[in-house]
Tab-separated table of C-alpha atoms in Angstrom:
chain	number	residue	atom	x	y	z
H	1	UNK	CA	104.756	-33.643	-123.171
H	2	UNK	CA	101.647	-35.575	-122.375
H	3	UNK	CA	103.642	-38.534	-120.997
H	4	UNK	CA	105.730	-36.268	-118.937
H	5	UNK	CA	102.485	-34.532	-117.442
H	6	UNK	CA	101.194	-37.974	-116.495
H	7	UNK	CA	104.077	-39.443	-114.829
H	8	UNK	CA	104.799	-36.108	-112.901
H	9	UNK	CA	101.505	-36.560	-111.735
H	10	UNK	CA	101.247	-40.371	-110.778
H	11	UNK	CA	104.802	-40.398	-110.057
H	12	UNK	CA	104.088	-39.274	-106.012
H	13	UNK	CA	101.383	-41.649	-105.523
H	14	UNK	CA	100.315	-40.416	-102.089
H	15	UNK	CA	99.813	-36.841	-103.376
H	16	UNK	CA	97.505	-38.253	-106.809
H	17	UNK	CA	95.680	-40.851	-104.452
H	18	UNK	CA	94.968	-37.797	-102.224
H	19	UNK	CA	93.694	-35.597	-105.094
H	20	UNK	CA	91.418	-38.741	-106.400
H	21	UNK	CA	90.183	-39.283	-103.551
H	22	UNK	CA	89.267	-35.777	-102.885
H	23	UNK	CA	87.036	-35.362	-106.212
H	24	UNK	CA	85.671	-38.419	-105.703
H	25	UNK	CA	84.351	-37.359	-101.865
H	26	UNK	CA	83.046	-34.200	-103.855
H	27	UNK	CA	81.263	-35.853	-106.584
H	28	UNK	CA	80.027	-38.491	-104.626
H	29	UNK	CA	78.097	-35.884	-102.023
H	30	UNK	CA	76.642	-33.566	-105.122
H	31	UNK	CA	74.987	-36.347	-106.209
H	32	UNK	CA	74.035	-38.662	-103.726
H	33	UNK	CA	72.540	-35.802	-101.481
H	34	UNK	CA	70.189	-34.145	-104.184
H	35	UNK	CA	69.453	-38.179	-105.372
H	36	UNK	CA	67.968	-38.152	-102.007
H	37	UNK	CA	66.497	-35.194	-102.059
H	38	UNK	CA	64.654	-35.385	-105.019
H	39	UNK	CA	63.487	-38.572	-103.732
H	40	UNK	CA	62.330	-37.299	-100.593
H	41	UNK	CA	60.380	-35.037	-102.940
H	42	UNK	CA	58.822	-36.858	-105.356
H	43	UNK	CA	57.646	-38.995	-102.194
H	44	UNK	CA	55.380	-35.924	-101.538
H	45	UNK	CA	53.315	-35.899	-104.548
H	46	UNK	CA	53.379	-39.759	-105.350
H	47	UNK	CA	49.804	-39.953	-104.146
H	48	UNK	CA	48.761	-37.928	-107.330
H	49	UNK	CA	50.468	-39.530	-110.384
H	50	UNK	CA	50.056	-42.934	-109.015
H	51	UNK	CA	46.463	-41.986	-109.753
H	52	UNK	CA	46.574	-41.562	-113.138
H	53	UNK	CA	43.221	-41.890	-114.718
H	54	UNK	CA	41.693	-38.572	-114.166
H	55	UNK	CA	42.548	-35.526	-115.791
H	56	UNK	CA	41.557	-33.012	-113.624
H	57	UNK	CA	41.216	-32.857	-109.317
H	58	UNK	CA	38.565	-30.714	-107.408
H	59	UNK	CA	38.612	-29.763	-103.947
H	60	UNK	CA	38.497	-27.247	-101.487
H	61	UNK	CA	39.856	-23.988	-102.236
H	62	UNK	CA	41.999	-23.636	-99.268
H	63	UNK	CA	43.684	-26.855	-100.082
H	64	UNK	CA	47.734	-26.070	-99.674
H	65	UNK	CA	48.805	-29.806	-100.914
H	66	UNK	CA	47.351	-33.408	-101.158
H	67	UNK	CA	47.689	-34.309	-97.068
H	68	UNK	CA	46.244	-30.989	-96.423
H	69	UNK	CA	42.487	-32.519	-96.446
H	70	UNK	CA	39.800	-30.232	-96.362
H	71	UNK	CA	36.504	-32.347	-96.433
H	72	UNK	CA	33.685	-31.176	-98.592
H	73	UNK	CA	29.859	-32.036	-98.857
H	74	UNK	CA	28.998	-34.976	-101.215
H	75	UNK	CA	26.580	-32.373	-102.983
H	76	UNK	CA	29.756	-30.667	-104.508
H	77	UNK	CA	29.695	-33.876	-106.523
H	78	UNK	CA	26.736	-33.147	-108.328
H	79	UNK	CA	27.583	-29.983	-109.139
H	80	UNK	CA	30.652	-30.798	-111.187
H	81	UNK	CA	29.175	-33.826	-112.798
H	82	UNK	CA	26.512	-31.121	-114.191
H	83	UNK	CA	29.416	-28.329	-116.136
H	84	UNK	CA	29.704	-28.878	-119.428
H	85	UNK	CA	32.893	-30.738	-120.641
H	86	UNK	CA	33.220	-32.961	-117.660
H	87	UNK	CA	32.860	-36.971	-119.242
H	88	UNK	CA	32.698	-38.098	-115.695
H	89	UNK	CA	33.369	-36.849	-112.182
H	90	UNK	CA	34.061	-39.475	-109.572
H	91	UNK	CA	34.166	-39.288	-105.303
H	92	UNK	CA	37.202	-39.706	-103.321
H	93	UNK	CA	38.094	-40.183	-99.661
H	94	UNK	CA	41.390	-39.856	-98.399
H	95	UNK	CA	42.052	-39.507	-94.444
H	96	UNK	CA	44.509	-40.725	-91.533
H	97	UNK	CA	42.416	-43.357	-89.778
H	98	UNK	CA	43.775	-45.836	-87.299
H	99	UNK	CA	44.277	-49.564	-87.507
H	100	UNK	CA	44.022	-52.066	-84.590
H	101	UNK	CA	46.553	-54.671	-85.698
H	102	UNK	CA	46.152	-58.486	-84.122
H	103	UNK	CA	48.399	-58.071	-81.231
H	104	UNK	CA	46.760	-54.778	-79.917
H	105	UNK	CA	48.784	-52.333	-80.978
H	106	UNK	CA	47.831	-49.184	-83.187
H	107	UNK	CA	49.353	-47.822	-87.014
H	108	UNK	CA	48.211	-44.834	-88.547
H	109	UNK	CA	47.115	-45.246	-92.286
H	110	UNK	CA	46.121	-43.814	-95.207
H	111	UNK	CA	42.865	-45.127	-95.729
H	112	UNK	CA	41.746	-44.763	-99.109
H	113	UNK	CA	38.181	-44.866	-100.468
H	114	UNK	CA	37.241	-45.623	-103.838
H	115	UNK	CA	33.726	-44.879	-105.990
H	116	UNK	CA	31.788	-47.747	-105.070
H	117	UNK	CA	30.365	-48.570	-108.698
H	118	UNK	CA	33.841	-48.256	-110.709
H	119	UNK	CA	36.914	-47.912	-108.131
H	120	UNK	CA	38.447	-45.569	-110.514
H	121	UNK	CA	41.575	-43.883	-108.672
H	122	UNK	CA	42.981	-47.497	-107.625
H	123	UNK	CA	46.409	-48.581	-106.897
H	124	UNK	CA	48.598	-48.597	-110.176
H	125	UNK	CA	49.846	-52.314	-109.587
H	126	UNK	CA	47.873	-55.617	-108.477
H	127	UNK	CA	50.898	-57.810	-106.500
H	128	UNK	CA	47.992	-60.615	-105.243
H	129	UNK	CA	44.239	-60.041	-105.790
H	130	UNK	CA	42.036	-58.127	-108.060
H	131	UNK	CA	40.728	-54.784	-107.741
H	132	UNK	CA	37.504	-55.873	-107.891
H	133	UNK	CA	37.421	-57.827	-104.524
H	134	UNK	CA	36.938	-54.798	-103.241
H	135	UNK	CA	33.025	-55.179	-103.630
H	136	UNK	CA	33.327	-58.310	-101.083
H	137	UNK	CA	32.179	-57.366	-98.014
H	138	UNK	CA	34.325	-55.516	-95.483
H	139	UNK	CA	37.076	-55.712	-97.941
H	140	UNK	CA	40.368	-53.601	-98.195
H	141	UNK	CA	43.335	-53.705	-100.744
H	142	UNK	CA	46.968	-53.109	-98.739
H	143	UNK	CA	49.876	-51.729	-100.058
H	144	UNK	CA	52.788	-54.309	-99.969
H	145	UNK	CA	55.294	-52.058	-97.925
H	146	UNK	CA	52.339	-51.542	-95.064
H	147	UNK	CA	51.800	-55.086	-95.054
H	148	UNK	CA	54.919	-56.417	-94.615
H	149	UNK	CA	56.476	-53.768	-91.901
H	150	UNK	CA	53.717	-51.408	-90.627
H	151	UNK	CA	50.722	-53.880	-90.281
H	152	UNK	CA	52.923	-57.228	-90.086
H	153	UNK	CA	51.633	-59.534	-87.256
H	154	UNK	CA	54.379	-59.810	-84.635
H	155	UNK	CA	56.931	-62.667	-84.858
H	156	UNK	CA	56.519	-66.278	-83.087
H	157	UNK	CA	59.792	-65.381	-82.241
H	158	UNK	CA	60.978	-62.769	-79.918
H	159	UNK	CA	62.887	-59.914	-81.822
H	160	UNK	CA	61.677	-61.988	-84.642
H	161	UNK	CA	61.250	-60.042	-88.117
H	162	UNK	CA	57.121	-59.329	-88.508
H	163	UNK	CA	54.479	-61.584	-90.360
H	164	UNK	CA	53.644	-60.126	-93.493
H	165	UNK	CA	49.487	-59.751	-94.101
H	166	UNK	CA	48.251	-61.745	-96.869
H	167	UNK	CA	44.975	-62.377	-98.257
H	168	UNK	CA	42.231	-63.231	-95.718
H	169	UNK	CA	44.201	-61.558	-92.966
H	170	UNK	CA	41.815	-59.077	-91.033
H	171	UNK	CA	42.261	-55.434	-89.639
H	172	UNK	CA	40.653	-53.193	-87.467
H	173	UNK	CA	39.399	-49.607	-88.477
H	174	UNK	CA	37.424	-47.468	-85.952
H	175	UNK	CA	36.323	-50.549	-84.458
H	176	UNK	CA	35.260	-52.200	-87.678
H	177	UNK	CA	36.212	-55.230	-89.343
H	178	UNK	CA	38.349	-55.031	-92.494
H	179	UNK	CA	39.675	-58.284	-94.757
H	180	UNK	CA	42.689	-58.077	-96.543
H	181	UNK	CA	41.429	-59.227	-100.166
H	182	UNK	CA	44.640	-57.841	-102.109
H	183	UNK	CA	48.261	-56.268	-102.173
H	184	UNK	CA	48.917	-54.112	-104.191
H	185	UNK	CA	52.273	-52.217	-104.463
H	186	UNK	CA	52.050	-48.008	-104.815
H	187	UNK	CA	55.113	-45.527	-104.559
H	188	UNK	CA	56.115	-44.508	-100.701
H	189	UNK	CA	54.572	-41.868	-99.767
H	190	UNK	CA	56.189	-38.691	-98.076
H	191	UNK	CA	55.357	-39.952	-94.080
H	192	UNK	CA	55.821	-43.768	-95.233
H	193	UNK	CA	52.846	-44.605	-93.595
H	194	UNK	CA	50.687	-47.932	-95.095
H	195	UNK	CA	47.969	-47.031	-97.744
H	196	UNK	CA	44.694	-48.920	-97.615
H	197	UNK	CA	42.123	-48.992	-100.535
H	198	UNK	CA	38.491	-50.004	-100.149
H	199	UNK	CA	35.259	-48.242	-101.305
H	200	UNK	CA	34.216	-44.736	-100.869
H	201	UNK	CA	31.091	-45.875	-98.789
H	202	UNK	CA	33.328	-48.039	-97.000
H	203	UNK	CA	35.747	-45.769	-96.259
H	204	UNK	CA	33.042	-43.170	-94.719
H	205	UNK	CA	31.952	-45.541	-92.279
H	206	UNK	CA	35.614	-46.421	-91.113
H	207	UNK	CA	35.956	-42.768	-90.817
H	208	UNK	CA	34.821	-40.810	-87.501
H	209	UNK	CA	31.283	-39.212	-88.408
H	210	UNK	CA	31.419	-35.743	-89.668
H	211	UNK	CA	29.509	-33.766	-91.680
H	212	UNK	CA	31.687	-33.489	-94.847
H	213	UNK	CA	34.094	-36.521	-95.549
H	214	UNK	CA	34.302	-36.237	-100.209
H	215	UNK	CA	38.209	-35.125	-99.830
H	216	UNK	CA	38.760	-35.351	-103.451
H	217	UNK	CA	36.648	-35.474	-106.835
H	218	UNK	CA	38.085	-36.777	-109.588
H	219	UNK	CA	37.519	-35.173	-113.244
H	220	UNK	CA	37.595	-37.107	-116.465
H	221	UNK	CA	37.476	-34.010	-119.490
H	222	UNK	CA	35.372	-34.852	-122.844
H	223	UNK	CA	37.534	-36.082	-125.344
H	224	UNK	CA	39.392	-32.828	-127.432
H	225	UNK	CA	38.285	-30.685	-124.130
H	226	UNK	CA	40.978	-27.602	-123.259
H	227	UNK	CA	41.882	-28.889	-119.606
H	228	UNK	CA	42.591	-25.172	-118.814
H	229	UNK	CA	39.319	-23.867	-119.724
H	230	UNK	CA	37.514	-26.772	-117.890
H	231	UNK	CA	39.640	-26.118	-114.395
H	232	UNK	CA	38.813	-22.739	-115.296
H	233	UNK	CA	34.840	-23.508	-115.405
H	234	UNK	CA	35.007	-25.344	-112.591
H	235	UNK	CA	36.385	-22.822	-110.343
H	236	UNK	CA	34.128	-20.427	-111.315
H	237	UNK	CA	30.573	-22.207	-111.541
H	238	UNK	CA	31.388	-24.122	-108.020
H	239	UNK	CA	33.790	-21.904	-105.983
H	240	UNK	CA	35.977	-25.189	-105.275
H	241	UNK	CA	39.765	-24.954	-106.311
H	242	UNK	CA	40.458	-27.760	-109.789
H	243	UNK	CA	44.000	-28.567	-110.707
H	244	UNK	CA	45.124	-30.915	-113.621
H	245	UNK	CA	47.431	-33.519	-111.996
H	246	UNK	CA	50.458	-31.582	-113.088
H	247	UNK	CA	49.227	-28.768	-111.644
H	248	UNK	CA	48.315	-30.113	-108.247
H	249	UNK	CA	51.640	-32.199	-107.897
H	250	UNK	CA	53.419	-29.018	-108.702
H	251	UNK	CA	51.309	-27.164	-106.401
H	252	UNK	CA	51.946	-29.712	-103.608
H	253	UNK	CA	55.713	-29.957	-104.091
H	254	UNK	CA	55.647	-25.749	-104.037
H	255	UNK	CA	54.344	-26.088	-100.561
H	256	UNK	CA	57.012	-28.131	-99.406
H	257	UNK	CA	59.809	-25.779	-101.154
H	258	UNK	CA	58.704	-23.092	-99.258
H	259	UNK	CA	57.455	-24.196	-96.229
H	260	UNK	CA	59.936	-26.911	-94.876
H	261	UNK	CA	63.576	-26.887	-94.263
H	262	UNK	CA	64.444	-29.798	-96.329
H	263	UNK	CA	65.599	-27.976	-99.468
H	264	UNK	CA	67.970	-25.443	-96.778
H	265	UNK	CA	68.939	-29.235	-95.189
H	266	UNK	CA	70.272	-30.526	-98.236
H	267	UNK	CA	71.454	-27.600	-100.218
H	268	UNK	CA	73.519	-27.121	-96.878
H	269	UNK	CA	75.180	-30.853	-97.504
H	270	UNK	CA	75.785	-30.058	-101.057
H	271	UNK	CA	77.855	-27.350	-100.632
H	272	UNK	CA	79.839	-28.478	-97.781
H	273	UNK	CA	80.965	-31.456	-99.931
H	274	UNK	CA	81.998	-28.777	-102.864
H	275	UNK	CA	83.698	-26.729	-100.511
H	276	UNK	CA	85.601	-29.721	-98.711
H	277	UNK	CA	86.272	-31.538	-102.402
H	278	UNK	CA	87.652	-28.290	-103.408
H	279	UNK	CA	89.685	-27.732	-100.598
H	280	UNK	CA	91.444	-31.001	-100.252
H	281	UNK	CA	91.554	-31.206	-103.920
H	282	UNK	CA	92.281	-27.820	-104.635
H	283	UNK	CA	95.296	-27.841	-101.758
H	284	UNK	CA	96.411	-31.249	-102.967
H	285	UNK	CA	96.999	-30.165	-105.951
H	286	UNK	CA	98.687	-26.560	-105.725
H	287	UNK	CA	101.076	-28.459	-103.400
H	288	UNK	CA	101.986	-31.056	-106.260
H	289	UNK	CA	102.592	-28.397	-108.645
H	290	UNK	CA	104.471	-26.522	-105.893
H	291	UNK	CA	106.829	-29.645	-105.290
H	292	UNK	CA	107.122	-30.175	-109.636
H	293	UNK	CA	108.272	-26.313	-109.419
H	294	UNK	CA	112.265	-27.551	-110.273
H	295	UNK	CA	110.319	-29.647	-113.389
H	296	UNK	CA	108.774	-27.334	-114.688
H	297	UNK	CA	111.430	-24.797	-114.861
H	298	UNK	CA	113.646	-27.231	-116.396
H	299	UNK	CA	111.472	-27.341	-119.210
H	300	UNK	CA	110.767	-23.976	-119.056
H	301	UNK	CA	115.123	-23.399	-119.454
H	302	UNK	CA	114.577	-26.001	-122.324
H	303	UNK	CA	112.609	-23.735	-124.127
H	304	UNK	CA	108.867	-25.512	-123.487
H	305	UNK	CA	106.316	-21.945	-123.983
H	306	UNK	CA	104.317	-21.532	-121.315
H	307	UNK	CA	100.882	-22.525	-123.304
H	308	UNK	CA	102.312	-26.254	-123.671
H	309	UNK	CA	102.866	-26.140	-119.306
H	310	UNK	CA	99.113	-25.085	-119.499
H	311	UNK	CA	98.048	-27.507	-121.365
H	312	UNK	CA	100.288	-30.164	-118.803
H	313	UNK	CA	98.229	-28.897	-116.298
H	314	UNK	CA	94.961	-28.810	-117.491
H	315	UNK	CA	95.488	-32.721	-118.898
H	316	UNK	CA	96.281	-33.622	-115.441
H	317	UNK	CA	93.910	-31.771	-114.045
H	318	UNK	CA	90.925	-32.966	-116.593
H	319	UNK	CA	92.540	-37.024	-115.464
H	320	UNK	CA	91.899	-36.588	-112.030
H	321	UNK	CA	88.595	-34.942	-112.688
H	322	UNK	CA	87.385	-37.518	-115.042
H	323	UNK	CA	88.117	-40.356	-112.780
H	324	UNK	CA	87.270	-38.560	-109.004
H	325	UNK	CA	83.933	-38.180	-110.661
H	326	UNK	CA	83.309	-41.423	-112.400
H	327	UNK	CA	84.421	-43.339	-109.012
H	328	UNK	CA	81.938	-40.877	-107.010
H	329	UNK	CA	78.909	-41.045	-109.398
H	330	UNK	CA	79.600	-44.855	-109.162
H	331	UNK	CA	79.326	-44.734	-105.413
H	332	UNK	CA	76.376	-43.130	-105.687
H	333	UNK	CA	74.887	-45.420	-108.654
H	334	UNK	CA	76.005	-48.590	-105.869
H	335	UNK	CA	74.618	-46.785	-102.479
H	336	UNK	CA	71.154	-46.509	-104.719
H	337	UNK	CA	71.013	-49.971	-105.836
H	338	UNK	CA	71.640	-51.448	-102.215
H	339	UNK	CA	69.110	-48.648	-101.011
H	340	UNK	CA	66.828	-49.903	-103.505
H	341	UNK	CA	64.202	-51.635	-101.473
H	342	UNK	CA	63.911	-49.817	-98.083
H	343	UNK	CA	62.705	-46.845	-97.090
H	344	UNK	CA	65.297	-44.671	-97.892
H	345	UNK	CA	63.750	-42.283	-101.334
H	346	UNK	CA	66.208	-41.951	-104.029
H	347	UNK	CA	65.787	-40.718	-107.103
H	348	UNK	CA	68.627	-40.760	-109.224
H	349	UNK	CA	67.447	-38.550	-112.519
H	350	UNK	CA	70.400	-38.147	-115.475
H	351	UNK	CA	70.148	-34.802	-114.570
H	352	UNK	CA	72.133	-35.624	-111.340
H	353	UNK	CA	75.563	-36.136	-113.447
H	354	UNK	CA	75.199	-33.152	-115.416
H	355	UNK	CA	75.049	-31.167	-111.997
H	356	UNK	CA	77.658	-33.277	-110.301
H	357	UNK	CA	80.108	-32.744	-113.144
H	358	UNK	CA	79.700	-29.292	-113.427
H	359	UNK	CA	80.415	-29.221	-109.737
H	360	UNK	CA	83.357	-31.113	-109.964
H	361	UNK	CA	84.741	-29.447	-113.455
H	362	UNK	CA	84.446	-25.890	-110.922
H	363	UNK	CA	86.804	-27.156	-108.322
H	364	UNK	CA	89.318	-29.092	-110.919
H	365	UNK	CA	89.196	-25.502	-112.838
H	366	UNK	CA	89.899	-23.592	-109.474
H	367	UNK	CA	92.831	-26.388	-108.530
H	368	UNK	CA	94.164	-25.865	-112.161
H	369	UNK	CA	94.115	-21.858	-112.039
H	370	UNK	CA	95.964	-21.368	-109.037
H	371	UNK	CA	98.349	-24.040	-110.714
H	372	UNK	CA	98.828	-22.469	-113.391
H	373	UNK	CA	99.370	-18.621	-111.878
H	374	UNK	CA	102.231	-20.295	-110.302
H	375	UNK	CA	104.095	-22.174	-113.437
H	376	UNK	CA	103.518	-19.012	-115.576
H	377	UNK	CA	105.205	-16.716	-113.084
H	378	UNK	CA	108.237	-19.190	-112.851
H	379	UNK	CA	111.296	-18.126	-113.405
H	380	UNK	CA	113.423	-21.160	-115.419
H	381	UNK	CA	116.545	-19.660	-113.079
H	382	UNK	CA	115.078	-21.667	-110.201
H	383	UNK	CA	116.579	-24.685	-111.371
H	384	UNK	CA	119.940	-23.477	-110.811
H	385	UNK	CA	119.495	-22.136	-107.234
H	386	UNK	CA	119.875	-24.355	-104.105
C-alpha cells in the first residue's frame, strides 16, 4: 500500500511539485525571518559580551540599555573600588562622537575609551596591531568593518569601492588628531556604526567637555564572591544601578522587546508565510486527494479498512513534509552563508529547525486532516457512478 500511496502522489507531477514547493516557501520564511531576527537582536547587546572580562557593570540607575548613556562623576569610581568583594573596579567611556575622515566628510562612531593603566574591556580579537599601542600617543584601535566601509578613504577612482584604513592612517575626533595603530574585529553592533578603542583619558578629551563623562564601571568580584549579593551591595552602598553581564544584556534586549516594533515586524512575516504555506499546501493537497477520490474507493470496494487509507495519507503527507522542509531550511542555511560577511545579522541557532518543523508538521497535519475527513466519508459506490 505504501507504493501505491507514493505513486498516487508523484504520479500528477504538477500537483506534488506544487505541494513541495508550497512547504518549502513555508519553511523557508519560519526560519529565515526569526534567523534574522534574532540576529538583529543579538546585534543589540553585542557591546556587552564582547566585553567579557568583568563580572559585574555599574552605572546610572536610570540606565534603560547599553546606548542609553547616562554619564556619571569619576568619583563614583572610588566608591565601588572601596565595597567589600570588589577585586577591581575599572572606568569606561562609551559615547557617539564624530570623525572627520580625509576627504571632509563626517561618520558617527562609537568611540570607546579604555582604563589608561590596563585597557581592560578591549576588543575580543587583534586582526593587525596590539592592544597595547594604544599607550602611543594619539592612538586609536578600529574595528575592521568601520575601517573598511564607514571610515574608508574615498576611491582614486570615481564610484570606485573605498580605501580601507590601515595602520598609520589618521582620523579626526572633535578636532583632534587620532592614529590608527590597530584593527581589531568586534561583533556589529545594533546601528552598524564603526567602534573606536583608545584610552579612557583619551577618549574624555575627544569627547565635548561636560561635567560627567565615566559611562560605565567595570566590576571584577573576589574570587568565590556571590555575584548577586555583590550587585546587591553595590546598589545599595552607592545608589548606582549594577548588573552581571547576563543581566544587563538581558536587560538591554528587554528594552528592545518592548519598546520597538521589530518583534510585531517579524512575527508579522512569520505568520504570513505559515498561513500562505498552509494555504497553497493545504489546497494543493485536498485537491489531489479530491482528484484520487475514484482510487481510493476502489480500494475501499476491495476491502482496504479505512485505517490503512489513513495511514496512505499521512505517508504522503509526512514525504512532502520531510522534503518541503529540508529544501527550505537549506535555503535558509545557503541565504546565511552568502549573507555571511555583510551587514545583514543572522543568527541561525538549532533552535530555528525545531520551530520551523513544528510549523511545517502544523500545516502538513491540517492538509492531511481535511484529507482524510474526505476518504473516510467515501462511499466505495463512487467508483461505479459516472
Amino acid at each position: 500500500m505504501n507504493h501505491i500511496a507514493l505513486k498516487m502522489l508523484m504520479g500528477d507531477t504538477g500537483k506534488y511539485i506544487g505541494i513541495v514547493m508550497g512547504l518549502t516557501f513555508a519553511s523557508l520564511i519560519m526560519t529565515q525571518q526569526p534567523a534574522i531576527f534574532l540576529g538583529i537582536m543579538s546585534r543589540t547587546y553585542s557591546f556587552i559580551a564582547d566585553v567579557g572580562l568583568p563580572d559585574i557593570w555599574v552605572m546610572d540607575s536610570k540606565v534603560q540599555f547599553v546606548d542609553d548613556i547616562k554619564p556619571l562623576q569619576d568619583t563614583e569610581l572610588y566608591r565601588v573600588r572601596g565595597i567589600s568583594g570588589v577585586e577591581w573596579a575599572m572606568p569606561m567611556y562609551k559615547g557617539l562622537l564624530k570623525a572627520r575622515l580625509t576627504d571632509g566628510t563626517f561618520q558617527t562612531c562609537n568611540v570607546v575609551g579604555l582604563d589608561d593603566a590596563t585597557l581592560i574591556g578591549g576588543p575580543p580579537i587583534m586582526l593587525e596591531g596590539k592592544l597595547d599601542d594604544l599607550r602611543r600617543s594619539d592612538s586609536v584601535i578600529v574595528d575592521i568593518d568601520g575601517a573598511r566601509d564607514k571610515l574608508g578613504k574615498p576611491s582614486l577612482l570615481p564610484g570606485g569601492k573605498a580605501i580601507p584604513l590601515k595602520i598609520g592612517d589618521n582620523l579626526e575626533l572633535n578636532d583632534r588628531r587620532a592614529i590608527v595603530v590597530g584593527i581589531a574585529k568586534v561583533t556589529r553592533t545594533f546601528q552598524s556604526q564603526p567602534v573606536i578603542y583608545t584610552t579612557y583619558s583619551r577618549a574624555k578629551s575627544y569627547a565635548p567637555k561636560e561635567r560627567k563623562l565615566l559611562s560605565f564601571v567595570l566590576v571584577k568580584a573576589k574570587k568565590g564572591q556571590d555575584l548577586a549579593k555583590l550587585t546587591r551591595s553595590i546598589r545599595e552602598k552607592t545608589g548606582l544601578a549594577a548588573y552581571t553581564q547576563t543581566e544587563f544584556i538581558t536587560l538591554t534586549y528587554e528594552y528592545f522587546m518592548h519598546n520597538t516594533g521589530i518583534p510585531i515586524n517579524f512575527g508579522i512575516s512569520v505568520l504570513l508565510g505559515f498561513i500562505v504555506g498552509a494555504a497553497i499546501a493545504g489546497q494543493t493537497f485536498y485537491n489531489f486527494t479530491l482528484e484520487n477520490l475514484r482510487q481510493f474507493g476502489v480500494l475501499k470496494a476491495m476491502g482496504t479498512s479505512n485505517w490503512t487509507l489513513l495511514r496512505m495519507i499521512l505517508l504522503q503527507a509526512i514525504l512532502v513534509g520531510s522534503i518541503g522542509y529540508g529544501l527550505g531550511v537549506g535555503l535558509t542555511a545557503l541565504f546565511g552563508f552568502a549573507m555571511r560577511h555583510t551587514i545583514l545579522a543572522f543568527k541561525f541557532p538549532w533552535q530555528l529547525l525545531l520551530f520551523s518543523g513544528a510549523g511545517v508538521s502544523l500545516i502538513c497535519i491540517f492538509a492531511a486532516i481535511i484529507s482524510i475527513l474526505k476518504v473516510i466519508r467515501l462511499e466505495p459506490a463512487i467508483v461505479f457512478k459516472g
